[in-house]
Short mmCIF file of C-alpha atoms in Angstrom, two decimals:
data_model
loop_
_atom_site.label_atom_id
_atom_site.label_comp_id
_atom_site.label_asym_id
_atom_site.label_seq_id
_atom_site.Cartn_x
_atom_site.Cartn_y
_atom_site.Cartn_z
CA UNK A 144 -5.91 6.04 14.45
CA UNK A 145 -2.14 6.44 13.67
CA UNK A 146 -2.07 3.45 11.43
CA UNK A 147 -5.30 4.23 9.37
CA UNK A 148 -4.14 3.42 5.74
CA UNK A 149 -0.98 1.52 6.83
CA UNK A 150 -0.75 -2.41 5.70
CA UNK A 151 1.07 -3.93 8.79
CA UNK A 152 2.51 -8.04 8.01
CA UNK A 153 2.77 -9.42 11.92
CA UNK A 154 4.26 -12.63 11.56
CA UNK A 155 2.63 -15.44 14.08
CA UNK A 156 0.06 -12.85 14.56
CA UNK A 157 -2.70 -15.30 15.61
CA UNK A 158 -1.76 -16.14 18.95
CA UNK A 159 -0.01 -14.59 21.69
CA UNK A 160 2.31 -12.11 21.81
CA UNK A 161 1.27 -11.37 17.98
CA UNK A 162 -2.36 -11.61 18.41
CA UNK A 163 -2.20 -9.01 21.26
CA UNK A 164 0.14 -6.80 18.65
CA UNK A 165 -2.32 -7.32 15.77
CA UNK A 166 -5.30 -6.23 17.86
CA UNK A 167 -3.17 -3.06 18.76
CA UNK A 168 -2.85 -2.26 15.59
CA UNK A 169 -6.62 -2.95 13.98
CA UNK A 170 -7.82 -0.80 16.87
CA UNK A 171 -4.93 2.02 15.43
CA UNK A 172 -6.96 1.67 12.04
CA UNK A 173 -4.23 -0.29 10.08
CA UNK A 174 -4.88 -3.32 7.79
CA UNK A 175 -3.05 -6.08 9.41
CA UNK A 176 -1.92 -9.57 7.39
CA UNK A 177 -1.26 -11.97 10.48
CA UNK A 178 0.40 -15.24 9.24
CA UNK A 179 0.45 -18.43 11.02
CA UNK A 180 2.30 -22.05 10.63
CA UNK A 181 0.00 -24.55 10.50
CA UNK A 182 -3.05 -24.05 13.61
CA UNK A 183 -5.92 -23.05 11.02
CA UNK A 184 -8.71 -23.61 13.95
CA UNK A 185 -6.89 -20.57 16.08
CA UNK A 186 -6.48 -18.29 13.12
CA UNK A 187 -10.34 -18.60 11.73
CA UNK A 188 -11.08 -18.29 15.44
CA UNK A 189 -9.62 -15.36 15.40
CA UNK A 190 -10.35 -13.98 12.32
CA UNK A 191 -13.98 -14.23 13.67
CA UNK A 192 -13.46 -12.65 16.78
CA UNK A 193 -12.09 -9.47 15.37
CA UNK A 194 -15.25 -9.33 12.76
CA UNK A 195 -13.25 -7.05 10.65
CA UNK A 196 -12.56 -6.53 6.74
CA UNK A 197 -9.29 -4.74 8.19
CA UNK A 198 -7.92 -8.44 8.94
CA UNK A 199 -6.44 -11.15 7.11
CA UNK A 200 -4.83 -14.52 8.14
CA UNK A 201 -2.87 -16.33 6.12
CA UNK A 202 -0.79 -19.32 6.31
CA UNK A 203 2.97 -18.92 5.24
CA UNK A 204 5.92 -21.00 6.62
CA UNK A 205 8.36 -18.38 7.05
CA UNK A 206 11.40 -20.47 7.35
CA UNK A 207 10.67 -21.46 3.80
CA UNK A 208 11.74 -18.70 1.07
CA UNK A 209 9.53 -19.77 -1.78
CA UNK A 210 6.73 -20.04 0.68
CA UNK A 211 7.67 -16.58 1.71
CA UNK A 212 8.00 -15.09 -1.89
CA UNK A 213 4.17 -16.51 -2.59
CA UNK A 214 3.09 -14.53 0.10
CA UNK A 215 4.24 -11.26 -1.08
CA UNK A 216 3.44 -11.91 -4.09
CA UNK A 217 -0.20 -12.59 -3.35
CA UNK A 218 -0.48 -9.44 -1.96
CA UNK A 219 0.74 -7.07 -4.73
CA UNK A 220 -2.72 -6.96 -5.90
CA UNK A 221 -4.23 -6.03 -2.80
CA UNK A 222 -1.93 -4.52 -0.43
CA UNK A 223 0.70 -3.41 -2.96
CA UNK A 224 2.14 -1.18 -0.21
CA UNK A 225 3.64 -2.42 2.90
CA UNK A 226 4.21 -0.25 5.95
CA UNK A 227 4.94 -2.26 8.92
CA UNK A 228 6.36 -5.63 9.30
CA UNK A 229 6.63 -7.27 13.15
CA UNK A 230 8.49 -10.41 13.09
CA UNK A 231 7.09 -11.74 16.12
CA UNK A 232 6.96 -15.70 14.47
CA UNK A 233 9.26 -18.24 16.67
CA UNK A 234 9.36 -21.08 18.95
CA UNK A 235 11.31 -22.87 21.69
CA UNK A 236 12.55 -26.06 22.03
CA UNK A 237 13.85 -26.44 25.59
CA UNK A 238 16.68 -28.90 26.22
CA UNK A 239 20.53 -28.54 27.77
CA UNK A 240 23.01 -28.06 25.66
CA UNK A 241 25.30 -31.54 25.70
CA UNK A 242 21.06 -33.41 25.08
CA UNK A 243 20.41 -31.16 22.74
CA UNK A 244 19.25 -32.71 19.35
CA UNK A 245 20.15 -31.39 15.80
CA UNK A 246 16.75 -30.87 15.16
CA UNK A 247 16.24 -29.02 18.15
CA UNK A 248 18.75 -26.74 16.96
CA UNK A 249 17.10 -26.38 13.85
CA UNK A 250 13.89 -25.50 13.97
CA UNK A 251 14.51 -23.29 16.67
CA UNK A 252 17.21 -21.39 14.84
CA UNK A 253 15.18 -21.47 11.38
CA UNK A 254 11.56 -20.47 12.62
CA UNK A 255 12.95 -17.23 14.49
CA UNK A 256 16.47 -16.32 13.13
CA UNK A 257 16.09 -17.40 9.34
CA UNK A 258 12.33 -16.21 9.28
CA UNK A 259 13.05 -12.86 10.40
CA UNK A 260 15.71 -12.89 7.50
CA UNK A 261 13.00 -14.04 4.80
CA UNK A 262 10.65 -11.86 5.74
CA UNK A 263 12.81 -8.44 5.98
CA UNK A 264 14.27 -9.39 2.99
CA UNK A 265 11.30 -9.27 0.83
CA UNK A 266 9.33 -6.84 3.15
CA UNK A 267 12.71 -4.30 2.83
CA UNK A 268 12.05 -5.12 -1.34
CA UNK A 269 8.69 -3.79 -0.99
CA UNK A 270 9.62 -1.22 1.44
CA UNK A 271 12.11 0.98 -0.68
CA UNK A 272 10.62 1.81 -3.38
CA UNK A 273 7.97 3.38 -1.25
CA UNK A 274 10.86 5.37 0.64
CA UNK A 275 9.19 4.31 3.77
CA UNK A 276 8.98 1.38 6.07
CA UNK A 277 8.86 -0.44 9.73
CA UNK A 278 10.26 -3.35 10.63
CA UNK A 279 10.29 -4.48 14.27
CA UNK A 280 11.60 -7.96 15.47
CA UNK A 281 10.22 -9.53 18.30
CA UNK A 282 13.68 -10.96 19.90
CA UNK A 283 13.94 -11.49 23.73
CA UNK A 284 15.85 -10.61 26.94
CA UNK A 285 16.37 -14.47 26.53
CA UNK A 286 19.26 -13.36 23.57
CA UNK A 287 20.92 -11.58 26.58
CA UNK A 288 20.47 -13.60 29.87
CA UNK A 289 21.38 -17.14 28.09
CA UNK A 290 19.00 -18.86 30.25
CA UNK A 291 19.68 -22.45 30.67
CA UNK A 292 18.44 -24.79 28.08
CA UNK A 293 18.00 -22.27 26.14
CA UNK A 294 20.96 -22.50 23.52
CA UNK A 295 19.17 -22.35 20.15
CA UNK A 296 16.37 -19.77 21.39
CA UNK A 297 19.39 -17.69 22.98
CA UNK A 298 21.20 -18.00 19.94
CA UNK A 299 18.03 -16.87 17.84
CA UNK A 300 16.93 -13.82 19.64
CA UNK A 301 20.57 -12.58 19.78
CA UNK A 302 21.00 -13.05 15.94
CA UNK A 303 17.71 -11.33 15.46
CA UNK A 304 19.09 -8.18 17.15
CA UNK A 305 22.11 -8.58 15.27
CA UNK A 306 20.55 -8.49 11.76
CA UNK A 307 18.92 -5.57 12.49
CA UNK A 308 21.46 -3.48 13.14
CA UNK A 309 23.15 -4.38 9.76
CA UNK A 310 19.98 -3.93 8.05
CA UNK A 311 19.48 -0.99 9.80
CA UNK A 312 22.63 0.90 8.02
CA UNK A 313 21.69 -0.78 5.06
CA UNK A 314 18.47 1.02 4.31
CA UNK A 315 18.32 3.59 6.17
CA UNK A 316 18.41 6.75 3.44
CA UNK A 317 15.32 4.55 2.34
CA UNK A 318 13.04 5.69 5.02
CA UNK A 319 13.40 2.63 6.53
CA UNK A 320 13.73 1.62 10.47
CA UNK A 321 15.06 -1.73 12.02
CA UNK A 322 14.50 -2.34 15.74
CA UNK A 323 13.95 -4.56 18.11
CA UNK A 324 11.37 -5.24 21.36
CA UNK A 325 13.22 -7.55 23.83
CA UNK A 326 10.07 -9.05 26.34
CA UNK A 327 11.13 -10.89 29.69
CA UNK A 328 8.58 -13.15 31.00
CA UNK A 329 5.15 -12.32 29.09
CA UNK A 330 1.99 -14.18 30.35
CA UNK A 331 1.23 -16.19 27.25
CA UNK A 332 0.96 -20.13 26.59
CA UNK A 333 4.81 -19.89 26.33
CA UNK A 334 4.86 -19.41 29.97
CA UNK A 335 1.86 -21.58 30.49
CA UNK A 336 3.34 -24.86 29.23
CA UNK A 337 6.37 -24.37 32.20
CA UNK A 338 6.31 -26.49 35.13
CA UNK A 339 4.86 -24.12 38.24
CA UNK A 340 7.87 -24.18 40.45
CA UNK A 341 9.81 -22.83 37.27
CA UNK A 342 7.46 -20.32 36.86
CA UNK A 343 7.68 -19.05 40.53
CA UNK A 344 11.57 -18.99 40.00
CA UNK A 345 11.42 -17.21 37.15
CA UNK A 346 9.17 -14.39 38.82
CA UNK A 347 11.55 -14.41 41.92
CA UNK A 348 13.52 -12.71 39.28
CA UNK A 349 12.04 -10.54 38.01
CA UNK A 350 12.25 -6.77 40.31
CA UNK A 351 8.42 -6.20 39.64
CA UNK A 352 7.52 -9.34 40.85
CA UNK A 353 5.10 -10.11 38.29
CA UNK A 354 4.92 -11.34 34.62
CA UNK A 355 4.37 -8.63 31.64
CA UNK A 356 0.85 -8.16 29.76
CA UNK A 357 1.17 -8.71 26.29
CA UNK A 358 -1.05 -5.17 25.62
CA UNK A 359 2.43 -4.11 27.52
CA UNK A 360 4.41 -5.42 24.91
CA UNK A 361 2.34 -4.31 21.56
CA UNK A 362 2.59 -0.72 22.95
CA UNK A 363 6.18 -0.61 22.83
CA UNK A 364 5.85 -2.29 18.95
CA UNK A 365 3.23 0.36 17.85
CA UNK A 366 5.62 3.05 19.05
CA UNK A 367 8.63 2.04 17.29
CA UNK A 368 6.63 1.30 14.40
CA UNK A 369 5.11 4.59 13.97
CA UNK A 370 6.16 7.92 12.33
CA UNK A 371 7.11 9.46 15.36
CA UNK A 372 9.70 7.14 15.90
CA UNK A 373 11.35 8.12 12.43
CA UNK A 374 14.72 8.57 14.09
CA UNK A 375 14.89 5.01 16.00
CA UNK A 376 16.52 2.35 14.33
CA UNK A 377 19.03 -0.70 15.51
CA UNK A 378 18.02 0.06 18.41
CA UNK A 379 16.61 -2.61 21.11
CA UNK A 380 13.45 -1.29 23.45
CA UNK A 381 13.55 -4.32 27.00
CA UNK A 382 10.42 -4.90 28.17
CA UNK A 383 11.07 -6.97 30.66
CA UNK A 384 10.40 -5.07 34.42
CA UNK A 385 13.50 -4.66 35.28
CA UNK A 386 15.78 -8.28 34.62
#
């Protein structure tokens, strides 16, 4: 039970990647606030599931920053201390680069690059007066291998592991660490909704010759967010079998 006591925020923690990372983290005894964008069927789902008081699911755009400051806000009563944050929320939006649409661009780049800045701001607010915090962002080997029609995801994860190692000099005499878990190909509906030959490429690639678990990748998160790993930060943990 290393996180017994500990309030942990996991952003898109209702599905996924996140779910798996919030169930890692309720069975480590921590209070976890998973926030979703809009799919309130899979989040009360969820929140049944788990049958827990430990649990809470709330809805919070976090490209939006007033949307973002509610959210804190409505949790200074009760969880005025926050431990952990996981910035695991994002999307993709598939399409070359010369089709690519604006919009495309857009709500790629704000859902998992200006997110991740919303919510470490405030979270890092909370975090220093405490002298302590966690903050892991769920970026991608995607940010590194610039898969094709992939611009604005690329682009995203990238950035994410680029803001963290800024904001990991920043507030570091705070207590505070800023890393980053970098997944390859994780089973999850993101994988799901690819055509099959696509998929079968992509595990070609991969030397293990199979796709990650997503208890895999919320092993690597509960590491760097606990107190042993007190002297990791900007630093970027691949879990990807080998790519």
């Amino acid at each position: 039970m290393k996180f017994e006591n500990q309030t942990v925020i996991v952003t898109g923690g209702t599905r996924g990647i996140g779910r798996g990372i919030s169930e890692a983290f309720l069975k480590e005894g921590a209070h976890v606030i998973a926030t979703y964008a809009g799919n309130d069927q899979a989040a009360l789902k969820f929140k049944e599931e788990m049958n827990t008081e430990k649990l809470t699911v709330k809805k919070c755009d976090v490209r939006d920053e007033n949307a973002v400051v509610s959210f804190f806000n409505e949790l200074e009563t009760s969880h005025p201390k926050i431990e952990v944050l996981v910035n695991n929320s994002g999307i993709r939006k598939d399409q070359v680069t010369a089709m690519m649409t604006l919009a495309e661009w857009n709500d790629v780049i704000n859902t998992n690059l200006t997110g991740t800045f919303l919510m470490s701001k405030h979270a890092v607010l909370k975090m220093m007066g405490n002298r302590y915090g966690r903050i892991v962002n769920m970026s991608s080997i995607g940010g590194q291998l610039g898969l094709p029609g992939q611009a604005n995801y690329a682009a995203s994860k990238a950035g994410q592991v680029a803001i963290s190692k800024t904001l990991s000099k920043e507030v570091a005499k705070r207590g505070i660490t800023v890393n980053n878990v970098l997944p390859g190909f994780i089973d999850t509906e993101l994988l799901a909704d690819l055509p099959e030959e696509q998929r079968k490429d992509y595990m070609k690639d991969v030397p293990m010759k199979r796709f990650g678990k997503v208890e895999e990748v919320a092993a690597a998160v509960l590491f760097l967010a606990s107190k042993e790993a007190s002297y990791i930060t900007g630093a970027s943990l691949e879990i990807s079998g080998g790519l």
